[in-house]
PDB file of C-alpha atoms in Angstrom:
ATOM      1  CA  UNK Q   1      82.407  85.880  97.188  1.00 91.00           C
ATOM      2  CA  UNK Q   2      79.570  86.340  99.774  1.00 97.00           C
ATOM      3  CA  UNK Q   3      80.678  87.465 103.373  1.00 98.00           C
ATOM      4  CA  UNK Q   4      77.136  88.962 104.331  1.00 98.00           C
ATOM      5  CA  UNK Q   5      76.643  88.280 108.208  1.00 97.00           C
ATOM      6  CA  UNK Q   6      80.546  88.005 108.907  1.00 98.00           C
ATOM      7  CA  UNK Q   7      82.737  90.567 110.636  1.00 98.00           C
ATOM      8  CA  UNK Q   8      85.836  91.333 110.459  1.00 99.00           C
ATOM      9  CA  UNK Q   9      88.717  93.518 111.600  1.00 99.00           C
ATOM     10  CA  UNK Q  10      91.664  94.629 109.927  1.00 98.00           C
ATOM     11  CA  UNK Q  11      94.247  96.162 111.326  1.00 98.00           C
ATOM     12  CA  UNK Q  12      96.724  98.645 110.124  1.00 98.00           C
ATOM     13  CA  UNK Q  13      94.094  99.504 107.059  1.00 98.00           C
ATOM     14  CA  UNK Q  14      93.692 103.498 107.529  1.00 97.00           C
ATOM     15  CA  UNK Q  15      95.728 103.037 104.243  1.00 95.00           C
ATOM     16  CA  UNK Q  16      98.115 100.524 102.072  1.00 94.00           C
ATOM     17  CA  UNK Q  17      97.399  96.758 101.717  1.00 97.00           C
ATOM     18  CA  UNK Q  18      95.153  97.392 104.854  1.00 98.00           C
ATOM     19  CA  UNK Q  19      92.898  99.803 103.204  1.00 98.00           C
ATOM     20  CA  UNK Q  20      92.198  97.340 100.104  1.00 98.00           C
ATOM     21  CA  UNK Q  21      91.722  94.138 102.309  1.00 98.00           C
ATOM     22  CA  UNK Q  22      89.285  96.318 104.207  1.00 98.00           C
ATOM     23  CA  UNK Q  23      87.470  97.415 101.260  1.00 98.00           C
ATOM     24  CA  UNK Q  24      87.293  93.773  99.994  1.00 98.00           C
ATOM     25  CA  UNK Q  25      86.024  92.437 102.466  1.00 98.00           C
ATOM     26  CA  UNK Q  26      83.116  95.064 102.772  1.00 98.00           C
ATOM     27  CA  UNK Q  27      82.336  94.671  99.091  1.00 98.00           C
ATOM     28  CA  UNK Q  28      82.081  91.541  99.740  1.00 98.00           C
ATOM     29  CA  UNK Q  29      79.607  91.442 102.282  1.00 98.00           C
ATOM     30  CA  UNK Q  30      81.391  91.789 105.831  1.00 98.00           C
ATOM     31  CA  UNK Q  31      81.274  94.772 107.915  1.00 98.00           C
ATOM     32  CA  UNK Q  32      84.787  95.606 108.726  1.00 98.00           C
ATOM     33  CA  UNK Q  33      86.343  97.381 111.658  1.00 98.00           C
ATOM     34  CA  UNK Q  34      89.283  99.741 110.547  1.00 98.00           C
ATOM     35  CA  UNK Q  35      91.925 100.259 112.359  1.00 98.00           C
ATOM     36  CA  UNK Q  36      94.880 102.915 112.050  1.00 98.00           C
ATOM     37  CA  UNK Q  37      96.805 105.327 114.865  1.00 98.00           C
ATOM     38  CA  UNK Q  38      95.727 108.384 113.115  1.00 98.00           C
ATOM     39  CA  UNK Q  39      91.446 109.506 113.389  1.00 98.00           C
ATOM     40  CA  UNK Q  40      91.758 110.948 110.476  1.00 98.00           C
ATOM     41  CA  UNK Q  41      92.741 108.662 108.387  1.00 98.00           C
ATOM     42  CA  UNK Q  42      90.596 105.828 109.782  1.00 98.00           C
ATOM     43  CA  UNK Q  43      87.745 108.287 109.745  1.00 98.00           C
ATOM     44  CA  UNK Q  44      88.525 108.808 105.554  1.00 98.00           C
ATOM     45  CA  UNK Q  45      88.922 105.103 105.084  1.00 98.00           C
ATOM     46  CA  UNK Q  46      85.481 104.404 106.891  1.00 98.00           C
ATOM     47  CA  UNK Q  47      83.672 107.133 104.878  1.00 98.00           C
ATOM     48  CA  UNK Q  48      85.347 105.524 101.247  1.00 98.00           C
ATOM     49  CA  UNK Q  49      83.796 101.674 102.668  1.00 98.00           C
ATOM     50  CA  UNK Q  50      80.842 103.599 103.415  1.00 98.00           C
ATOM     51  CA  UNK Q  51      80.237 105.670 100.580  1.00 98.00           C
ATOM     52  CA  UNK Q  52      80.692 102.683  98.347  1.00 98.00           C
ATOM     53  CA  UNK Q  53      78.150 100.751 100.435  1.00 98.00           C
ATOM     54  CA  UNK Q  54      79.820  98.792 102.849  1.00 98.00           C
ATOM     55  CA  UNK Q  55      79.304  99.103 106.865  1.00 98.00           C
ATOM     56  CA  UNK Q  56      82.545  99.708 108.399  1.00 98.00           C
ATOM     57  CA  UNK Q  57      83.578 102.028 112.067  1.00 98.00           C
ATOM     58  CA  UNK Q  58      86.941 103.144 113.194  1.00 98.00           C
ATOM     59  CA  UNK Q  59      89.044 101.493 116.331  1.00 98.00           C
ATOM     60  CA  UNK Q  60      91.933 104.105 116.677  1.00 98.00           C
ATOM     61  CA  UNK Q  61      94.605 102.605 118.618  1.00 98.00           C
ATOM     62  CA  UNK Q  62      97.890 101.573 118.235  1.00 98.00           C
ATOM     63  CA  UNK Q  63      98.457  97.491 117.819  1.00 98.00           C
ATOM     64  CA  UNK Q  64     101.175  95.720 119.509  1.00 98.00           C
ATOM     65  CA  UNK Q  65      99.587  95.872 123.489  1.00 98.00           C
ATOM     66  CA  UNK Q  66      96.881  93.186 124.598  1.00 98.00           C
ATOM     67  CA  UNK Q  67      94.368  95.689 125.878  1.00 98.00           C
ATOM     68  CA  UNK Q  68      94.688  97.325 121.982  1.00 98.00           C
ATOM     69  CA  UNK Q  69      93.632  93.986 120.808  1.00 98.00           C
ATOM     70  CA  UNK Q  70      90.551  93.536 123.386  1.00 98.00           C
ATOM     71  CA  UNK Q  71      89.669  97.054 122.108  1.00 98.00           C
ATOM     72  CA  UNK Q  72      89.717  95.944 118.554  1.00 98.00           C
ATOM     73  CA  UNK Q  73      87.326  92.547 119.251  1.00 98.00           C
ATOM     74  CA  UNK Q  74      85.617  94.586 121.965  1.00 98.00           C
ATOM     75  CA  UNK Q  75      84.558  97.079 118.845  1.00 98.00           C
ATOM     76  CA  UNK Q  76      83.335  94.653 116.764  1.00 98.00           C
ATOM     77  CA  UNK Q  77      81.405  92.903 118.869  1.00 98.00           C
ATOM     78  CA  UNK Q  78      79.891  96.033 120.350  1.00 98.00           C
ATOM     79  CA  UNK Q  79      79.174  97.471 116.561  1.00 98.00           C
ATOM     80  CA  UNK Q  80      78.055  94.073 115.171  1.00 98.00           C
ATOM     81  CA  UNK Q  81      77.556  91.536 117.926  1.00 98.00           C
ATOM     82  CA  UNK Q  82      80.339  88.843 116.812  1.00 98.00           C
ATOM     83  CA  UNK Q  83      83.920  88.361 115.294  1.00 98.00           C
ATOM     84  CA  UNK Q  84      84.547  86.127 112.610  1.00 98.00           C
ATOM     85  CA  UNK Q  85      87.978  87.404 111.022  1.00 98.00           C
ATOM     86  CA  UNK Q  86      91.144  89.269 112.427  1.00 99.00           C
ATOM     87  CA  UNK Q  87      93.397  89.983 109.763  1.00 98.00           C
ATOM     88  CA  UNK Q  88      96.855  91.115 111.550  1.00 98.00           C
ATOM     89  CA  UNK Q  89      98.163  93.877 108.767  1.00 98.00           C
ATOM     90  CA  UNK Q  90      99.602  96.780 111.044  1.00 98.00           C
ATOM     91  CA  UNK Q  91     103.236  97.559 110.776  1.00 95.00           C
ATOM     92  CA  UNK Q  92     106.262  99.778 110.621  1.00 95.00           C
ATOM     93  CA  UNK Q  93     109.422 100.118 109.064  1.00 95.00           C
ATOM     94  CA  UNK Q  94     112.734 100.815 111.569  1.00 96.00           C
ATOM     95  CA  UNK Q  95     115.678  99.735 108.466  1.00 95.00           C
ATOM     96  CA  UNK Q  96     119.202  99.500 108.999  1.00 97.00           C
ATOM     97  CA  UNK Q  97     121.884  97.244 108.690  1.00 98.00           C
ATOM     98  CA  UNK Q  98     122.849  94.907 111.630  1.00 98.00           C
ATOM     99  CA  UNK Q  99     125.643  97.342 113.440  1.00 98.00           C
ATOM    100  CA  UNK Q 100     123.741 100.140 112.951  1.00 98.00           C
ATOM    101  CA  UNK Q 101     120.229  98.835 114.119  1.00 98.00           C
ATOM    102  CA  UNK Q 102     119.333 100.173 117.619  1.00 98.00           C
ATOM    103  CA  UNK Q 103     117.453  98.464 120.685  1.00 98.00           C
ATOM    104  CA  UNK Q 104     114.713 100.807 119.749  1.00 98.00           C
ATOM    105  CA  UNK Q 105     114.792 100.260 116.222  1.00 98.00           C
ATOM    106  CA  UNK Q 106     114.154  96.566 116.837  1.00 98.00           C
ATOM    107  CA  UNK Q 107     112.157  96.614 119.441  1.00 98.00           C
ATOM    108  CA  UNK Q 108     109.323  99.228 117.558  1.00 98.00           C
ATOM    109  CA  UNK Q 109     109.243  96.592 114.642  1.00 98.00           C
ATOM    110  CA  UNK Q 110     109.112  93.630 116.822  1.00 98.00           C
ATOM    111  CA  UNK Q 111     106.400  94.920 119.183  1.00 98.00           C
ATOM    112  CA  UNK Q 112     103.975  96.007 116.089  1.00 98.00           C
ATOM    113  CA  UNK Q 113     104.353  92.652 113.913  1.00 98.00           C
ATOM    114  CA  UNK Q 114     105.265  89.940 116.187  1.00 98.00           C
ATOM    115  CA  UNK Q 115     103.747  91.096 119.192  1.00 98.00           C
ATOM    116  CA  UNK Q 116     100.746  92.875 117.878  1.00 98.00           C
ATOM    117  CA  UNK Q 117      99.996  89.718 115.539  1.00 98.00           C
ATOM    118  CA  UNK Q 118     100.378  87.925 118.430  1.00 98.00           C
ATOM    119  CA  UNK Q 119      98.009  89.836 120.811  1.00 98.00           C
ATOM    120  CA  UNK Q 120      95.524  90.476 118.085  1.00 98.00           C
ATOM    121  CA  UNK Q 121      95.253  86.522 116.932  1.00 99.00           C
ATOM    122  CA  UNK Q 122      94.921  85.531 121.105  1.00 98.00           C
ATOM    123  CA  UNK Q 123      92.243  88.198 121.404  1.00 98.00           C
ATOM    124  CA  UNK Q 124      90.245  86.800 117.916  1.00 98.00           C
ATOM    125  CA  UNK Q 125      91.074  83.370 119.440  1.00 98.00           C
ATOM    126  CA  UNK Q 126      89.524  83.353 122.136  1.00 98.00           C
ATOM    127  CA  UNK Q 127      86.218  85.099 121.026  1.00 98.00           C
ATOM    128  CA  UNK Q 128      85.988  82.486 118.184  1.00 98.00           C
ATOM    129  CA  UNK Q 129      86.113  80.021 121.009  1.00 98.00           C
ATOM    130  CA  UNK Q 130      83.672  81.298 122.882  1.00 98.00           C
ATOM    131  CA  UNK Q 131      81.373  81.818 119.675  1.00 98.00           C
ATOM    132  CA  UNK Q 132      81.734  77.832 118.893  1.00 98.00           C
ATOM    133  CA  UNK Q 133      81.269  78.523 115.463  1.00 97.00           C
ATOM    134  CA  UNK Q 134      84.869  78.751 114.061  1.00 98.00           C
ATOM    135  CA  UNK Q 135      86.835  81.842 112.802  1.00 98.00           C
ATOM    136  CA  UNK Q 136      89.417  83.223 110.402  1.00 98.00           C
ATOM    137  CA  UNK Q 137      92.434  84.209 111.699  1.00 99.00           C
ATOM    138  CA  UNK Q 138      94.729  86.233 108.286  1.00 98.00           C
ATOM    139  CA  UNK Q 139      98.196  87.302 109.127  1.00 98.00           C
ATOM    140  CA  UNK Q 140     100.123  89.318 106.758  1.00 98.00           C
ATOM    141  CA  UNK Q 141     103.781  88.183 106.262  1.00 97.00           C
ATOM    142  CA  UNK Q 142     106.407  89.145 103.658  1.00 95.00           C
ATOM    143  CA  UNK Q 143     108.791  88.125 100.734  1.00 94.00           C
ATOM    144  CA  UNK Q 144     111.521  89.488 103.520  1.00 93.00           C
ATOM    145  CA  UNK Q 145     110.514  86.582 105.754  1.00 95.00           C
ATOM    146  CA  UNK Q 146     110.442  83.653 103.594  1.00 96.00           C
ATOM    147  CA  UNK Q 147     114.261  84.918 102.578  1.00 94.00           C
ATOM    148  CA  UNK Q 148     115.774  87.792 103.881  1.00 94.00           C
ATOM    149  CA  UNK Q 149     116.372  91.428 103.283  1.00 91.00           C
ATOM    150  CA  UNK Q 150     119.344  93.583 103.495  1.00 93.00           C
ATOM    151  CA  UNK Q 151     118.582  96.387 106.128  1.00 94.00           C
ATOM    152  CA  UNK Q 152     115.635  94.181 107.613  1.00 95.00           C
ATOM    153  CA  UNK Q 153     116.796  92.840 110.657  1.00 97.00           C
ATOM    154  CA  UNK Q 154     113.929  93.342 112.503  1.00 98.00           C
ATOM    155  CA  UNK Q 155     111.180  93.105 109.863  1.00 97.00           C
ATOM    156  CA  UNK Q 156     112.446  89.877 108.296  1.00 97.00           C
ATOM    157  CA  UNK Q 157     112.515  88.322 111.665  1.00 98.00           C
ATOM    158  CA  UNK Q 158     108.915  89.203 112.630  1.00 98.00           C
ATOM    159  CA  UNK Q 159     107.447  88.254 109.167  1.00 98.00           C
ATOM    160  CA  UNK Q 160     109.511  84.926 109.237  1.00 98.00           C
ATOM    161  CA  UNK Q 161     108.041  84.746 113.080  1.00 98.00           C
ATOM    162  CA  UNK Q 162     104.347  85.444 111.627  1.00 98.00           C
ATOM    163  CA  UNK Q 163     104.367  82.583 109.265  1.00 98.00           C
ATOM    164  CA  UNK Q 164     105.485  79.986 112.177  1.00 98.00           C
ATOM    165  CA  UNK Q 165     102.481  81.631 114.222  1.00 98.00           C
ATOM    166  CA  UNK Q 166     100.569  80.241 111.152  1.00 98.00           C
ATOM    167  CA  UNK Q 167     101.358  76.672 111.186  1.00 98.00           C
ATOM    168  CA  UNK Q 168     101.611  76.613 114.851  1.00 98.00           C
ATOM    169  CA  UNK Q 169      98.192  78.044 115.294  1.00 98.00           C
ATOM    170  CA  UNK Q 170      96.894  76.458 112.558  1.00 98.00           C
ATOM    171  CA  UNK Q 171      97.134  73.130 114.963  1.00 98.00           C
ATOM    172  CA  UNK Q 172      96.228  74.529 117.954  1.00 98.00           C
ATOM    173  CA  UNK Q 173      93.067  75.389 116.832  1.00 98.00           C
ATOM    174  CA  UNK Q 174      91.896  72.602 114.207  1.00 98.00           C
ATOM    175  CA  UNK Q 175      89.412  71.487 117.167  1.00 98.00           C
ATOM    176  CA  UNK Q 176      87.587  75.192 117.117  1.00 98.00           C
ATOM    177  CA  UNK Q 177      87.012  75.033 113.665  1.00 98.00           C
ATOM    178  CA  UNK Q 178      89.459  78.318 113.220  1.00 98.00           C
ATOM    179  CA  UNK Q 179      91.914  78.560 110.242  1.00 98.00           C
ATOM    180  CA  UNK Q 180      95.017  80.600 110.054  1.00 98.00           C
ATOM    181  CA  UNK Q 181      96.877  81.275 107.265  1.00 98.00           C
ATOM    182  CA  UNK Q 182      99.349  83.845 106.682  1.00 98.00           C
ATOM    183  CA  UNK Q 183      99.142  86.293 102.913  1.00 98.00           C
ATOM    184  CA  UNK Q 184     102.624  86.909 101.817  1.00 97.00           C
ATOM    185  CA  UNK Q 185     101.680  90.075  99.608  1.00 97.00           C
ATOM    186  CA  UNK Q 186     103.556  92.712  97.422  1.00 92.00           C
ATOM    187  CA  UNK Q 187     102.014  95.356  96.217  1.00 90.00           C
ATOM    188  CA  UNK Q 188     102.843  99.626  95.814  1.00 82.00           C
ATOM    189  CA  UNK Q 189     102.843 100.718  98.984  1.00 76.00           C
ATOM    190  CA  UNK Q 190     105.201 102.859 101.237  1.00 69.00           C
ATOM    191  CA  UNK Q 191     106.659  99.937 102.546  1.00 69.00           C
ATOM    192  CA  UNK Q 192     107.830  98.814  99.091  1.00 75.00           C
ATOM    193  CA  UNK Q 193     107.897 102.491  97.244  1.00 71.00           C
ATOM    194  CA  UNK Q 194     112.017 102.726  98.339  1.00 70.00           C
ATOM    195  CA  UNK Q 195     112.952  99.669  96.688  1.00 74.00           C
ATOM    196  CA  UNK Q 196     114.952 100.918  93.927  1.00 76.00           C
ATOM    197  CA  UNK Q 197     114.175  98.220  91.074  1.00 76.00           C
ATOM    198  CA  UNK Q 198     110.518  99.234  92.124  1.00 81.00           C
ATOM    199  CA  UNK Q 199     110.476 103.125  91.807  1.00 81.00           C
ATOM    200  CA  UNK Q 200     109.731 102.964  88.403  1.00 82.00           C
ATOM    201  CA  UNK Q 201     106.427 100.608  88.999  1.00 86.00           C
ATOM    202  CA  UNK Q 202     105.439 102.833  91.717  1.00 83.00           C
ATOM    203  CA  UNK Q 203     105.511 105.697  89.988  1.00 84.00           C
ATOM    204  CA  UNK Q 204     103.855 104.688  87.257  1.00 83.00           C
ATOM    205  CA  UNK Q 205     100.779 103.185  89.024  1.00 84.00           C
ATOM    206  CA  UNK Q 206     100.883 107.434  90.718  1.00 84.00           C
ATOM    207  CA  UNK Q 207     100.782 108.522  87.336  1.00 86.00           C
ATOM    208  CA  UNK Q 208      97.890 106.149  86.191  1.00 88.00           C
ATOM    209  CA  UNK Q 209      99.465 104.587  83.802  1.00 87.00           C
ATOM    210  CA  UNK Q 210      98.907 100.866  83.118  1.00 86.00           C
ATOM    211  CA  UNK Q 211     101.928  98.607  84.866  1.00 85.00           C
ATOM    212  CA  UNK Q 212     103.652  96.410  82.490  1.00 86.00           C
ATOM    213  CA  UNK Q 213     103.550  93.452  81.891  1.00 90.00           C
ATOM    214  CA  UNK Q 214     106.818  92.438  83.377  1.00 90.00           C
ATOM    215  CA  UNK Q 215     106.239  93.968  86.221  1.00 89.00           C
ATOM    216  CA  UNK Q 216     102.777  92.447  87.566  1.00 92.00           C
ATOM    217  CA  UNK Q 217     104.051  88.759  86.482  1.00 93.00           C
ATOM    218  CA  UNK Q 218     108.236  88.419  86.857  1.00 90.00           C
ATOM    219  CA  UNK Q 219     107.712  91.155  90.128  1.00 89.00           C
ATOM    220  CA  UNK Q 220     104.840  89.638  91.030  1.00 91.00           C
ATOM    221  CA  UNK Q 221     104.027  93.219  91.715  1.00 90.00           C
ATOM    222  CA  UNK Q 222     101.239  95.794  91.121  1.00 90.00           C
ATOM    223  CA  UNK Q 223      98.293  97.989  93.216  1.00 92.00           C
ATOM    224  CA  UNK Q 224      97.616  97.037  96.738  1.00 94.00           C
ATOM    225  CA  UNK Q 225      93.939  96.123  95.295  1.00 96.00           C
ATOM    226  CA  UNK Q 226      95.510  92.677  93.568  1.00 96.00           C
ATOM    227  CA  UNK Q 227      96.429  91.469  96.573  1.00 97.00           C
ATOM    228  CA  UNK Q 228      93.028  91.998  98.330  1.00 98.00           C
ATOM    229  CA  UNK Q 229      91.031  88.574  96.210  1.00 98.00           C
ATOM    230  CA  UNK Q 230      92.861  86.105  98.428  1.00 98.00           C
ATOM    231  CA  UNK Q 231      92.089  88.206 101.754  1.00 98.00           C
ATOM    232  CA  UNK Q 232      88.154  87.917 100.680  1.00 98.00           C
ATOM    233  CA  UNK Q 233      89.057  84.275  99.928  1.00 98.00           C
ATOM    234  CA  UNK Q 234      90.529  83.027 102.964  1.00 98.00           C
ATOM    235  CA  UNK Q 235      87.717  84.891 104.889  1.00 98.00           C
ATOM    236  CA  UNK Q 236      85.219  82.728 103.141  1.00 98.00           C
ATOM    237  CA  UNK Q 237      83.113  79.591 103.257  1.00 97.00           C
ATOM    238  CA  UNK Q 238      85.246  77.940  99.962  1.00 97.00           C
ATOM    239  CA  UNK Q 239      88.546  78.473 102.320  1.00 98.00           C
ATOM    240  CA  UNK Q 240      87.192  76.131 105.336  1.00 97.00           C
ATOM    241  CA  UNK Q 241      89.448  73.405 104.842  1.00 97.00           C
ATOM    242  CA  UNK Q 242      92.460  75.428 103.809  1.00 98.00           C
ATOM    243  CA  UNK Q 243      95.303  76.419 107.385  1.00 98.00           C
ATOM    244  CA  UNK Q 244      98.418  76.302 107.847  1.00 98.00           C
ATOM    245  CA  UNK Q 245      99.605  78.177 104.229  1.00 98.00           C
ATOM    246  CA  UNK Q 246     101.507  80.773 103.242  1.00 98.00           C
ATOM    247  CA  UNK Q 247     100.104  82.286  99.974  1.00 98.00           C
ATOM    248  CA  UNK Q 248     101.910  84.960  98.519  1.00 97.00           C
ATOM    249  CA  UNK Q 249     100.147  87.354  96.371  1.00 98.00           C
ATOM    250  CA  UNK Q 250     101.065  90.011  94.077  1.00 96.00           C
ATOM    251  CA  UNK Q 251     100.267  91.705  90.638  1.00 94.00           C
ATOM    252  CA  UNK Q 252      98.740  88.817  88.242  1.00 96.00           C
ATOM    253  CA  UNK Q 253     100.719  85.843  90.249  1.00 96.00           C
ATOM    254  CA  UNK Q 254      99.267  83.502  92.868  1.00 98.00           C
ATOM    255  CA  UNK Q 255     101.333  81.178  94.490  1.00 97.00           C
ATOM    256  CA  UNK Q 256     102.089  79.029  97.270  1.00 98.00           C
ATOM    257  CA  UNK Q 257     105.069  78.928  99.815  1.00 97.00           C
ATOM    258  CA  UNK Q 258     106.660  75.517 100.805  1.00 96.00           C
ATOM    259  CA  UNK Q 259     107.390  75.292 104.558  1.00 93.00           C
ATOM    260  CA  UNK Q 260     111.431  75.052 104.879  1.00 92.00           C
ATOM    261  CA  UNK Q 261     112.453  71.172 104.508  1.00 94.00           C
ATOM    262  CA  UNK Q 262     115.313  69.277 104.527  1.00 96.00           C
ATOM    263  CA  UNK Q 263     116.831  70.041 101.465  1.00 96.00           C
ATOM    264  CA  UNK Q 264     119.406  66.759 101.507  1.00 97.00           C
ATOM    265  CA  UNK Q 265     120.350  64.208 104.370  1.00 97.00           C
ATOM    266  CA  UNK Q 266     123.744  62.233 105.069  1.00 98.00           C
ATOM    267  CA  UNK Q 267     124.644  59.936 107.746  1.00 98.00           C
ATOM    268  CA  UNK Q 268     127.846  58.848 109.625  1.00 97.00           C
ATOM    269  CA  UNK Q 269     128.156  55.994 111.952  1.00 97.00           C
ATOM    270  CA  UNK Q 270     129.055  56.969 115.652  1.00 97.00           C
ATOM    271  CA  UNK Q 271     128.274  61.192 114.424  1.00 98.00           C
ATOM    272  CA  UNK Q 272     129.683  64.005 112.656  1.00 98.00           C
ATOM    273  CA  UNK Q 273     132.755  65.311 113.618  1.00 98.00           C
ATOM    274  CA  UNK Q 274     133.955  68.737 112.772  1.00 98.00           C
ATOM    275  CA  UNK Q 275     136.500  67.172 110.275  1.00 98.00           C
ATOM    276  CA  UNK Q 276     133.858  64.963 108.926  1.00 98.00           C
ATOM    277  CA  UNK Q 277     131.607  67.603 108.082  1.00 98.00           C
ATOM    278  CA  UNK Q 278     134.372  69.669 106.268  1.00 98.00           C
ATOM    279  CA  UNK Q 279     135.006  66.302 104.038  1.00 97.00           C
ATOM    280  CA  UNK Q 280     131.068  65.791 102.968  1.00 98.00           C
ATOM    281  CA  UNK Q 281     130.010  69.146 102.330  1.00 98.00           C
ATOM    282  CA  UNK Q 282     131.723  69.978  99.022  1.00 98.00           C
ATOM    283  CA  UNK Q 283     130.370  66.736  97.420  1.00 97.00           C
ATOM    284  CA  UNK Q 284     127.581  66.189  99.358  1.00 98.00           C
ATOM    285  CA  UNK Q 285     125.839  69.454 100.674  1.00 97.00           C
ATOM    286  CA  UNK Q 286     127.335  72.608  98.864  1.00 97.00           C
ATOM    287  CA  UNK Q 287     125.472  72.054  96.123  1.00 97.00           C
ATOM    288  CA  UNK Q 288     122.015  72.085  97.795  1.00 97.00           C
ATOM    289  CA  UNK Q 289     122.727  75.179  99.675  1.00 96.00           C
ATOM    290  CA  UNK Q 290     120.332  77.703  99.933  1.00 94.00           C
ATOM    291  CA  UNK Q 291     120.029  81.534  98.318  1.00 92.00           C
ATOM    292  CA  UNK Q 292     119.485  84.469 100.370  1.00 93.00           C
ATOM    293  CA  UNK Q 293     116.898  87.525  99.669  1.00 91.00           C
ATOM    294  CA  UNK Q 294     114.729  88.187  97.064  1.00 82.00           C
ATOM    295  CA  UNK Q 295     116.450  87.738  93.515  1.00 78.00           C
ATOM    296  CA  UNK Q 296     114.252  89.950  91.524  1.00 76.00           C
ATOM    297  CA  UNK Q 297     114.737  89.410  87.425  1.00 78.00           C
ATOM    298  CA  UNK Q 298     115.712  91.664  85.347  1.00 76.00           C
ATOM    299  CA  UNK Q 299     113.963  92.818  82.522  1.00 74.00           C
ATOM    300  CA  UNK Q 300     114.501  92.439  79.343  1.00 67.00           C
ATOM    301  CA  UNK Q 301     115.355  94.468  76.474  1.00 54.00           C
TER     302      UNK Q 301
END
């Protein structure tokens, strides 16, 4: 995959998923603008791009305002005279369960993925627009927001929110030859590394030991690295025609999200009254209805 001449930034990638789509994309050819809230960690992931061959400066600020996403373009422009990808990968974790979960607790998650995806994708929109030569727009969502998670009030709404971004954007700007597609990734990461089923995986890939082979294709799960490819991808040329996805990513499996649709339609002359509705939906609906969270499988012995 050959990104020579493009630029891109990616925030959130001091470390995590961020780190490998950074690295990615400078093997492949871009020059990348990292982005963390802590120097010294962007300043060690520039130096590992750098040392390996790839261009790549730091932008420390933290994502969620607009004026941290006009710093963020501002930088690469300013480093490499143009913009041509924004991958939107920054984000914390605030869980709890519903009555627990405070204003703040919310709000924190809400402000760095919504908001920040939001602010960052504007920003890379309108420089792309003003280029006139089309862009790449990459938002990171989450298994959490295509179903739910328990303690995840705030995260799964903001993912879910990230991939309707995607297909809204993805139409808004068709004319400006910009695509937006959001990566649905799991990999080891700290985000992931307190999932209980997981520890084990985690630990493993710590220890350097080889992940099995139930993990990387039931899980779907493995290093952050397998979930870079499709980053590179959708950054490319041979992704021009492809918006308005959700691709989730993961260990050895690729795969492709529906967008929710109406899982099965019934009619009633004159409307559905409440006692209507309680008549149809044992024979007619309950049977179609929908599971919640992530079911993962377990292995067997």
């Amino acid at each position: 995959m050959d990104l020579s001449g493009k630029v891109a930034v990616v925030t959130g990638s001091g470390r995590g998923l961020g780190l490998a789509y950074a690295r990615e994309l400078a093997a492949s050819g871009a020059a990348v603008v990292v982005n963390d809230v802590d120097a010294a960690t962007a300043a060690a992931a520039v130096k590992e791009i750098s040392d390996a061959g790839g261009r790549a400066v730091a932008e420390v600020v933290a994502v969620g305002s607009a004026e941290a996403a006009d710093a963020l373009v501002a930088r690469a422009v300013g480093e490499f005279g143009r913009l041509d990808v924004m991958v939107t990968n920054a984000g914390v974790l605030r869980d709890r369960v519903l009555w627990k979960m405070t204003d703040e607790d919310f709000d924190t998650v809400v402000h760095v993925h919504l908001r920040g995806t939001f602010t960052c994708a504007r920003a890379a929109a309108v420089r792309f627009r003003e280029q006139g030569t089309g862009g790449r727009l990459v938002l990171v969502g989450s298994p959490a927001g295509q179903r739910g998670n328990f303690g995840q009030t705030n995260y799964s709404a903001a993912k879910a929110g990230i991939v309707g971004f995607a297909r809204t954007w993805a139409m808004e700007l068709a004319r400006a030859k910009v695509t937006v597609n959001a990566v649905v990734p799991v990999a080891a990461t700290a985000m992931t590394e307190t999932i209980p089923a997981l520890q084990p995986y985690v630990e493993a890939l710590r220890a350097g030991e080889p992940m099995p082979l139930f993990a990387r294709r039931a899980l779907a799960f493995g290093a952050p690295e397998d979930a870079a490819g499709v980053v590179a991808f959708l950054a490319s040329d041979a992704a021009e025609d492809i918006t308005g996805q959700a691709i989730g990513v993961g260990g050895d499996r690729l795969s492709l999200w529906t967008h929710p649709t109406q899982a099965v339609v019934a009619y009633a002359d004159g409307g559905w009254s409440a006692d209507a509705v309680a008549e149809a939906w044992p024979t007619v609906f309950a049977a179609h209805e929908q599971g919640i969270g992530e079911r993962l499988p377990e292995q067997k012995s």
